[in-house]
Amino acid sequence: MDAPIFLQPEKKEYNKKALTEKLHKIEFDLLDSAEKYDLTLTCLDFQVPGFDKFTI
């Protein structure tokens, strides 16, 4: 089964090295944030209906 047209990636040459570097930067930023911030803090300003309050 094929994906709908709007979900199919653009047919072009992708630079694998550049994309991999972007992913590594995102991973580094997430790991860095996880070390720097207290992830147990609860966000009290906003609550999504149907969910409890979110942590950082």
XYZ file of N, CA, C and O in Angstrom:
224
model
N 0.842 -1.162 0.000
C 0.000 0.000 0.000
C 0.903 1.246 0.000
O 1.840 1.332 0.774
N 0.647 2.178 -0.871
C 1.434 3.400 -0.959
C 0.883 4.467 -0.020
O -0.318 4.528 0.237
N 1.779 5.315 0.460
C 1.374 6.439 1.307
C 0.669 7.476 0.441
O 0.946 7.601 -0.753
N -0.225 8.265 1.042
C -0.866 9.348 0.282
C 0.190 10.325 -0.227
O 1.255 10.491 0.379
N -0.108 10.990 -1.316
C 0.837 11.917 -1.950
C 1.361 12.956 -0.963
O 2.549 13.257 -0.937
N 0.477 13.511 -0.108
C 0.911 14.586 0.800
C 1.883 14.102 1.878
O 2.526 14.902 2.537
N 1.997 12.789 2.064
C 2.952 12.244 3.033
C 4.262 11.794 2.396
O 5.226 11.529 3.097
N 4.287 11.692 1.098
C 5.493 11.214 0.424
C 6.553 12.310 0.390
O 6.242 13.474 0.139
N 7.804 11.947 0.674
C 8.863 12.958 0.662
C 9.114 13.484 -0.749
O 8.840 12.810 -1.747
N 9.596 14.706 -0.784
C 9.942 15.330 -2.059
C 11.032 14.502 -2.752
O 11.939 13.998 -2.110
N 10.918 14.341 -4.042
C 11.922 13.592 -4.799
C 13.073 14.540 -5.133
O 12.992 15.352 -6.045
N 14.122 14.457 -4.325
C 15.303 15.286 -4.522
C 16.488 14.569 -3.909
O 16.339 13.578 -3.203
N 17.646 15.076 -4.173
C 18.861 14.518 -3.587
C 18.990 15.040 -2.153
O 18.956 16.244 -1.925
N 19.086 14.131 -1.199
C 19.248 14.513 0.184
C 20.718 14.352 0.580
O 21.367 13.386 0.188
N 21.208 15.286 1.358
C 22.577 15.225 1.843
C 22.570 14.450 3.158
O 22.220 14.992 4.215
N 22.965 13.184 3.087
C 22.900 12.311 4.252
C 23.759 12.848 5.397
O 23.349 12.814 6.561
N 24.922 13.377 5.081
C 25.816 13.883 6.116
C 25.181 15.064 6.852
O 25.203 15.123 8.080
N 24.602 15.995 6.116
C 23.982 17.169 6.732
C 22.784 16.766 7.592
O 22.603 17.280 8.701
N 21.972 15.838 7.110
C 20.816 15.382 7.877
C 21.248 14.650 9.150
O 20.662 14.838 10.215
N 22.291 13.842 9.037
C 22.810 13.123 10.200
C 23.361 14.097 11.231
O 23.135 13.938 12.439
N 24.063 15.140 10.771
C 24.593 16.151 11.688
C 23.458 16.886 12.410
O 23.555 17.169 13.603
N 22.383 17.183 11.701
C 21.227 17.851 12.331
C 20.619 16.956 13.414
O 20.264 17.425 14.494
N 20.483 15.663 13.116
C 19.938 14.731 14.098
C 20.843 14.626 15.327
O 20.366 14.566 16.461
N 22.147 14.614 15.114
C 23.087 14.543 16.233
C 22.996 15.795 17.097
O 23.084 15.722 18.321
N 22.808 16.957 16.473
C 22.666 18.206 17.228
C 21.395 18.171 18.066
O 21.402 18.558 19.233
N 20.294 17.700 17.481
C 19.035 17.591 18.220
C 19.215 16.643 19.407
O 18.792 16.944 20.529
N 19.874 15.508 19.170
C 20.112 14.545 20.246
C 20.965 15.180 21.344
O 20.649 15.060 22.539
N 22.018 15.882 20.969
C 22.883 16.540 21.946
C 22.097 17.560 22.765
O 22.216 17.616 23.993
N 21.288 18.376 22.093
C 20.494 19.399 22.784
C 19.511 18.769 23.776
O 19.332 19.277 24.893
N 18.875 17.666 23.389
C 17.939 16.987 24.287
C 18.648 16.397 25.502
O 18.191 16.536 26.642
N 19.780 15.747 25.266
C 20.540 15.168 26.376
C 21.082 16.256 27.293
O 21.084 16.111 28.519
N 21.526 17.362 26.715
C 22.034 18.489 27.487
C 20.927 19.074 28.357
O 21.125 19.359 29.549
N 19.745 19.247 27.796
C 18.605 19.771 28.551
C 18.215 18.830 29.683
O 17.872 19.275 30.789
N 18.266 17.530 29.416
C 17.899 16.540 30.429
C 18.850 16.600 31.620
O 18.456 16.325 32.754
N 20.108 16.974 31.375
C 21.081 17.081 32.460
C 20.946 18.404 33.218
O 21.153 18.449 34.427
N 20.598 19.475 32.528
C 20.581 20.816 33.127
C 19.314 21.131 33.914
O 19.350 21.879 34.870
N 18.175 20.604 33.488
C 16.888 21.003 34.056
C 16.304 19.918 34.952
O 16.533 18.731 34.739
N 15.530 20.347 35.924
C 14.825 19.424 36.799
C 13.568 18.956 36.073
O 12.574 19.683 35.978
N 13.605 17.748 35.573
C 12.513 17.232 34.753
C 11.311 16.771 35.566
O 10.308 16.344 35.006
N 11.405 16.883 36.899
C 10.260 16.509 37.734
C 9.341 17.694 37.998
O 8.252 17.514 38.557
N 9.755 18.903 37.620
C 8.907 20.075 37.816
C 7.623 19.937 37.008
O 7.632 19.424 35.895
N 6.537 20.395 37.577
C 5.237 20.313 36.911
C 4.845 21.680 36.378
O 4.973 22.687 37.073
N 4.363 21.711 35.160
C 3.884 22.956 34.537
C 2.448 23.196 35.005
O 1.549 22.421 34.678
N 2.250 24.268 35.758
C 0.941 24.535 36.348
C 0.118 25.539 35.554
O -1.071 25.722 35.828
N 0.716 26.225 34.598
C 0.030 27.289 33.877
C -1.016 26.793 32.877
O -1.943 27.517 32.552
N -0.874 25.576 32.399
C -1.753 25.108 31.345
C -1.963 23.609 31.488
O -1.041 22.875 31.821
N -3.178 23.171 31.239
C -3.478 21.739 31.293
C -4.280 21.359 30.061
O -5.285 21.992 29.745
N -3.838 20.335 29.368
C -4.540 19.839 28.193
C -5.728 19.007 28.666
O -5.563 18.102 29.494
N -6.932 19.312 28.182
C -8.105 18.533 28.594
C -7.910 17.030 28.350
O -7.385 16.611 27.313
N -8.253 16.245 29.339
C -8.119 14.796 29.229
C -6.794 14.262 29.741
O -6.564 13.065 29.791
N -5.887 15.176 30.111
C -4.582 14.784 30.623
C -4.355 15.431 31.989
O -4.937 16.454 32.297
N -3.470 14.845 32.757
C -3.048 15.477 33.992
C -2.036 16.554 33.649
O -1.716 16.772 32.477
N -1.507 17.246 34.639
C -0.522 18.280 34.364
C 0.766 17.630 33.851
O 1.130 16.527 34.261
N 1.451 18.325 32.943
C 2.681 17.805 32.337
C 3.903 18.195 33.156
O 3.918 19.250 33.810
N 4.927 17.383 33.102
C 6.223 17.744 33.660
C 7.054 18.354 32.547
O 6.685 18.282 31.376
N 8.158 18.967 32.951
C 9.031 19.571 31.935
C 9.534 18.477 31.026
O 9.598 18.586 29.872
